[in-house]
Amino acid sequence: MIPKDHPRYESLVTREKLVEGVKLGVTALQGLIAHGRGEAFDYILGEKTREFALKAEKAAVAALLLAKHPVISVNGNVAVLVPKEIKELAEEVNAKVEINVFHFSKERVKKIAEYLSSFGINALHACDAELKGLSSARRIVDSKGILIADVVLVPLEDGDRCEILKKHRKKVIAIDLNPLSRTARMADITIVDNVIRAVPKMVEIAREMKNTSKEELKKILEEYDNKEVLREAVNGIIEYLETVKKSL
Ligand code: ATP
Ligand code: MG
């Protein structure tokens, strides 16, 4: 048991969830390493949802609400970190959920599907189609999901697949704590925030935006500038480090 008053309670609980995920065969061991890189960036971002992330989260919800075939892609980390919130977001924006993993095995995909189903998520995982131009297992998709999607939300993406999704003319929304990653720079909308904060925040935003007109949603998207948001994120890190430096 992690004591509630531990200064790193949130972070420790998150790690426990991922370790449990590995034991269940849902999360890949490599997922733990990826999370570590994410945590390091979260640390130097001040471990909270910053203004640039909020801006991207709003644009992302607008894009999902405007989409014809929105799909939320889920891997072994996302499945154990925010299953309840993924279900809520999918319902709010009327999106499909699809399982898509880098470290592929039929058995693992089945375990993730069963895990998600215990949270009431009926995730696509037919693995009956291919995204041409990609050699990793991320190319294996569902013909009713990512293959025909126009907007794909990819929390914790790999740079290569992000590029291919773009080549297949899909609008890509990434959640990535590293504003320098290939994914972050390749996506149309990059949310530089922890998935454990970003997804619940997007559910909240989606509920608020429910009655927003299409014109208003389009305007939010038109005014959104991802390069600017990434610059703000890098500045956010610099400013945070400057503040810490002054306090030393
Ligand atoms: P790229 O291929 O895009 O250059 P990478 O190779 O550095 O990125 P991957 O290992 O492909 O990264 O994916 C892990 C990414 O996910 C990292 O950039 C990390 O910052 C991010 N990440 C990990 N855990 C979280 C989390 N909980 N919330 C948000 N981002 C996270
Ligand atoms: Mg990568």
Coordinates of C-alpha atoms and ligand atoms in Angstrom, one line a residue:
M1 CA 0.0 0.0 0.0
I2 CA 1.3 3.4 -1.0
P3 CA 0.5 6.0 1.8
K4 CA -1.8 8.7 0.6
D5 CA 0.3 11.5 2.1
H6 CA 3.4 10.4 0.1
P7 CA 4.6 13.4 -1.9
R8 CA 4.8 11.3 -5.0
Y9 CA 1.5 9.4 -4.4
E10 CA 0.0 10.0 -7.9
S11 CA 3.2 8.9 -9.6
L12 CA 3.6 5.8 -7.5
V13 CA 0.0 4.7 -8.0
T14 CA 0.5 5.2 -11.8
R15 CA 3.6 3.0 -11.7
E16 CA 1.7 0.3 -9.7
K17 CA -1.1 0.3 -12.3
L18 CA 1.5 -0.3 -15.1
V19 CA 3.3 -3.1 -13.1
E20 CA -0.1 -4.7 -12.6
G21 CA -0.7 -4.3 -16.3
V22 CA 2.5 -6.2 -17.0
K23 CA 1.5 -9.0 -14.7
L24 CA -1.9 -9.3 -16.5
G25 CA -0.1 -9.5 -19.9
V26 CA -1.8 -6.3 -21.0
T27 CA 1.2 -3.9 -20.7
A28 CA 4.5 -4.6 -22.5
L29 CA 7.7 -4.5 -20.4
Q30 CA 8.9 -1.9 -22.9
G31 CA 5.9 0.2 -21.9
L32 CA 7.5 0.7 -18.5
I33 CA 10.5 2.2 -20.1
A34 CA 8.4 4.5 -22.3
H35 CA 6.5 5.6 -19.2
G36 CA 9.8 6.5 -17.6
R37 CA 10.7 8.8 -20.4
G38 CA 7.3 10.4 -20.1
E39 CA 7.7 10.9 -16.3
A40 CA 11.0 12.7 -16.8
F41 CA 9.3 15.2 -19.1
D42 CA 6.4 15.5 -16.7
Y43 CA 8.8 16.4 -14.0
I44 CA 10.3 19.3 -15.9
L45 CA 6.9 20.5 -17.0
G46 CA 5.8 20.9 -13.4
E47 CA 3.4 17.8 -13.4
K48 CA 0.3 19.7 -14.2
T49 CA -1.9 20.5 -17.2
R50 CA -0.4 23.7 -18.6
E51 CA -2.1 26.3 -20.8
F52 CA -0.6 25.0 -24.1
A53 CA -2.0 21.5 -23.2
L54 CA -5.4 22.8 -22.5
K55 CA -5.4 24.6 -25.8
A56 CA -4.5 21.4 -27.6
E57 CA -7.1 19.4 -25.6
K58 CA -9.8 21.8 -26.7
A59 CA -8.7 21.6 -30.4
A60 CA -8.5 17.8 -30.1
V61 CA -12.1 17.5 -28.8
A62 CA -13.3 19.9 -31.5
A63 CA -11.6 17.7 -34.2
L64 CA -13.1 14.5 -32.7
L65 CA -16.6 16.1 -32.6
L66 CA -16.3 17.2 -36.2
A67 CA -14.9 13.9 -37.5
K68 CA -16.9 11.4 -39.6
H69 CA -15.1 8.3 -38.4
P70 CA -13.1 9.2 -35.2
V71 CA -11.1 6.4 -33.6
I72 CA -9.3 6.3 -30.3
S73 CA -6.3 4.0 -30.5
V74 CA -5.4 2.2 -27.3
N75 CA -2.2 0.4 -26.3
G76 CA -1.2 -1.6 -23.2
N77 CA -0.2 1.5 -21.2
V78 CA -3.4 3.5 -22.0
A79 CA -5.6 0.4 -21.3
V80 CA -4.5 0.2 -17.6
L81 CA -4.0 3.9 -17.0
V82 CA -7.3 5.4 -18.1
P83 CA -9.8 2.7 -19.2
K84 CA -12.9 4.4 -17.6
E85 CA -12.0 7.7 -19.1
I86 CA -11.4 6.3 -22.6
K87 CA -14.9 4.8 -22.4
E88 CA -16.4 8.1 -21.4
L89 CA -14.5 10.1 -24.1
A90 CA -15.5 7.6 -26.8
E91 CA -19.1 8.0 -25.7
E92 CA -19.0 11.8 -25.6
V93 CA -17.5 12.2 -29.1
N94 CA -19.0 9.1 -30.6
A95 CA -15.7 7.5 -31.4
K96 CA -14.7 3.9 -31.9
V97 CA -12.0 2.4 -29.7
E98 CA -9.3 0.2 -31.4
I99 CA -6.5 -1.8 -29.9
N100 CA -3.2 -1.1 -31.6
V101 CA 0.1 -2.1 -30.1
F102 CA 3.8 -1.9 -31.1
H103 CA 4.8 -5.2 -29.3
F104 CA 2.2 -7.4 -31.1
S105 CA 1.0 -10.8 -30.3
K106 CA -2.6 -12.1 -30.9
E107 CA -2.6 -13.3 -27.3
R108 CA -1.7 -9.8 -26.0
V109 CA -4.3 -8.1 -28.1
K110 CA -6.9 -10.6 -26.8
K111 CA -5.8 -9.8 -23.2
I112 CA -6.2 -6.1 -23.8
A113 CA -9.6 -6.7 -25.4
E114 CA -10.7 -8.7 -22.3
Y115 CA -9.4 -6.1 -20.0
L116 CA -11.1 -3.2 -21.8
S117 CA -14.3 -5.3 -21.9
S118 CA -14.3 -5.5 -18.1
F119 CA -14.7 -1.7 -18.2
G120 CA -17.6 -1.9 -20.7
I121 CA -15.5 -1.1 -23.8
N122 CA -16.1 -3.1 -26.9
A123 CA -12.8 -2.4 -28.6
L124 CA -12.1 -3.2 -32.3
H125 CA -9.3 -5.6 -32.7
A126 CA -9.9 -7.7 -35.9
C127 CA -6.4 -7.0 -37.1
D128 CA -7.7 -7.7 -40.6
A129 CA -6.2 -4.7 -42.5
E130 CA -2.8 -3.1 -43.0
L131 CA -1.5 0.5 -43.1
K132 CA 0.8 0.3 -46.1
G133 CA 4.3 1.7 -45.7
L134 CA 4.9 0.7 -42.1
S135 CA 7.0 -2.3 -41.1
S136 CA 6.2 -2.4 -37.4
A137 CA 3.2 -4.3 -36.0
R138 CA 1.5 -1.0 -35.6
R139 CA 0.6 -1.4 -39.3
I140 CA -1.9 -4.1 -38.3
V141 CA -5.3 -2.4 -38.0
D142 CA -9.0 -3.0 -38.1
S143 CA -10.9 -2.5 -41.4
K144 CA -13.8 -0.9 -39.5
G145 CA -11.6 1.4 -37.4
I146 CA -8.2 3.1 -38.1
L147 CA -8.2 2.0 -41.7
I148 CA -11.3 4.1 -42.5
A149 CA -10.8 6.7 -39.8
D150 CA -10.5 10.4 -40.7
V151 CA -9.4 11.5 -37.2
V152 CA -7.3 9.3 -34.9
L153 CA -6.5 10.0 -31.3
V154 CA -3.2 8.2 -30.5
P155 CA -2.2 8.6 -26.9
L156 CA 1.5 7.5 -26.6
E157 CA 2.3 7.1 -30.2
D158 CA 5.4 6.0 -32.0
G159 CA 6.9 8.5 -34.5
D160 CA 6.9 6.1 -37.4
R161 CA 3.3 5.3 -37.2
C162 CA 2.3 8.9 -36.8
E163 CA 4.1 9.6 -40.1
I164 CA 2.2 6.8 -41.8
L165 CA -1.1 7.8 -40.4
K166 CA -0.4 11.3 -41.9
K167 CA 0.5 9.8 -45.2
H168 CA -2.8 8.0 -45.2
R169 CA -4.3 11.4 -44.9
K170 CA -5.6 11.0 -41.4
K171 CA -5.7 13.9 -38.9
V172 CA -3.6 12.7 -36.0
I173 CA -4.0 13.8 -32.4
A174 CA -1.1 12.7 -30.1
I175 CA -0.8 12.8 -26.4
D176 CA 3.0 12.9 -25.6
L177 CA 4.8 14.5 -22.7
N178 CA 7.9 14.9 -24.9
P179 CA 7.4 18.0 -27.1
L180 CA 10.6 17.1 -28.9
S181 CA 9.6 13.7 -30.1
R182 CA 9.0 12.8 -33.7
T183 CA 5.4 12.1 -32.8
A184 CA 4.9 15.5 -31.2
R185 CA 6.3 17.2 -34.3
M186 CA 4.4 15.1 -36.8
A187 CA 0.9 15.2 -35.3
D188 CA -1.7 17.7 -36.3
I189 CA -2.6 18.3 -32.7
T190 CA -0.1 17.5 -29.9
I191 CA -1.2 17.4 -26.3
V192 CA 1.9 17.8 -24.2
D193 CA 0.4 16.4 -21.0
N194 CA 0.2 13.2 -19.0
V195 CA -2.5 10.8 -20.3
I196 CA -3.7 10.4 -16.8
R197 CA -4.6 14.1 -16.8
A198 CA -5.3 14.7 -20.5
V199 CA -8.0 12.1 -21.0
P200 CA -10.2 13.0 -18.0
K201 CA -9.8 16.7 -19.0
M202 CA -10.9 15.9 -22.6
V203 CA -14.0 14.2 -21.2
E204 CA -14.8 17.3 -19.2
I205 CA -14.2 19.5 -22.3
A206 CA -16.3 17.2 -24.5
R207 CA -19.2 17.6 -22.0
E208 CA -18.9 21.3 -22.1
M209 CA -18.6 21.5 -25.9
K210 CA -21.6 19.2 -26.5
N211 CA -23.9 22.1 -27.7
T212 CA -21.2 24.0 -29.5
S213 CA -22.1 24.7 -33.1
K214 CA -20.2 23.2 -36.0
E215 CA -19.1 26.6 -37.1
E216 CA -17.7 27.3 -33.6
L217 CA -15.9 24.0 -33.6
K218 CA -14.4 24.7 -37.0
K219 CA -13.2 28.1 -35.8
I220 CA -11.4 26.5 -32.8
L221 CA -9.6 24.3 -35.3
E222 CA -8.7 27.0 -37.7
E223 CA -7.2 29.2 -35.0
Y224 CA -5.2 26.3 -33.7
D225 CA -1.4 26.3 -34.4
N226 CA 0.4 23.2 -33.4
K227 CA 3.9 24.6 -34.0
E228 CA 3.1 27.5 -31.7
V229 CA 1.8 25.1 -29.1
L230 CA 5.0 23.1 -29.3
R231 CA 7.1 26.2 -28.9
E232 CA 5.0 27.2 -25.9
A233 CA 5.6 23.7 -24.4
V234 CA 9.4 24.1 -24.8
N235 CA 9.2 27.6 -23.3
G236 CA 7.1 26.1 -20.5
I237 CA 10.0 23.7 -19.6
I238 CA 12.5 26.5 -19.8
E239 CA 10.5 28.8 -17.6
Y240 CA 9.8 26.1 -15.1
L241 CA 13.5 25.2 -14.9
E242 CA 14.4 28.9 -14.5
T243 CA 12.0 29.2 -11.6
V244 CA 13.4 26.1 -9.9
K245 CA 17.0 27.4 -10.5
K246 CA 16.1 30.7 -8.8
S247 CA 14.8 28.8 -5.7
L248 CA 18.0 26.9 -5.3
Ligands
ATP1 P1 9.2 9.2 -31.2 O1 9.2 7.8 -31.9 O2 7.9 9.9 -31.4 O3 10.3 10.1 -31.5 P2 10.1 8.0 -28.7 O4 10.7 6.9 -29.5 O5 10.9 8.9 -27.9 O6 9.2 8.9 -29.6 P3 8.3 6.0 -27.8 O7 9.1 5.0 -27.0 O8 8.0 5.7 -29.3 O9 9.0 7.4 -27.8 O10 6.9 6.3 -27.0 C1 6.9 6.8 -25.7 C2 6.5 8.2 -25.7 O11 5.3 8.4 -24.9 C3 7.6 9.1 -25.1 O12 7.8 10.2 -25.9 C4 7.0 9.6 -23.7 O13 7.3 10.9 -23.5 C5 5.5 9.4 -23.9 N1 4.8 9.0 -22.7 C6 5.0 7.9 -21.9 N2 4.2 7.8 -20.9 C7 3.3 8.9 -21.0 C8 2.2 9.4 -20.3 N3 1.8 8.7 -19.2 N4 1.6 10.5 -20.7 C9 2.0 11.1 -21.9 N5 3.1 10.8 -22.6 C10 3.7 9.6 -22.2
MG2 MG 9.7 5.9 -31.2

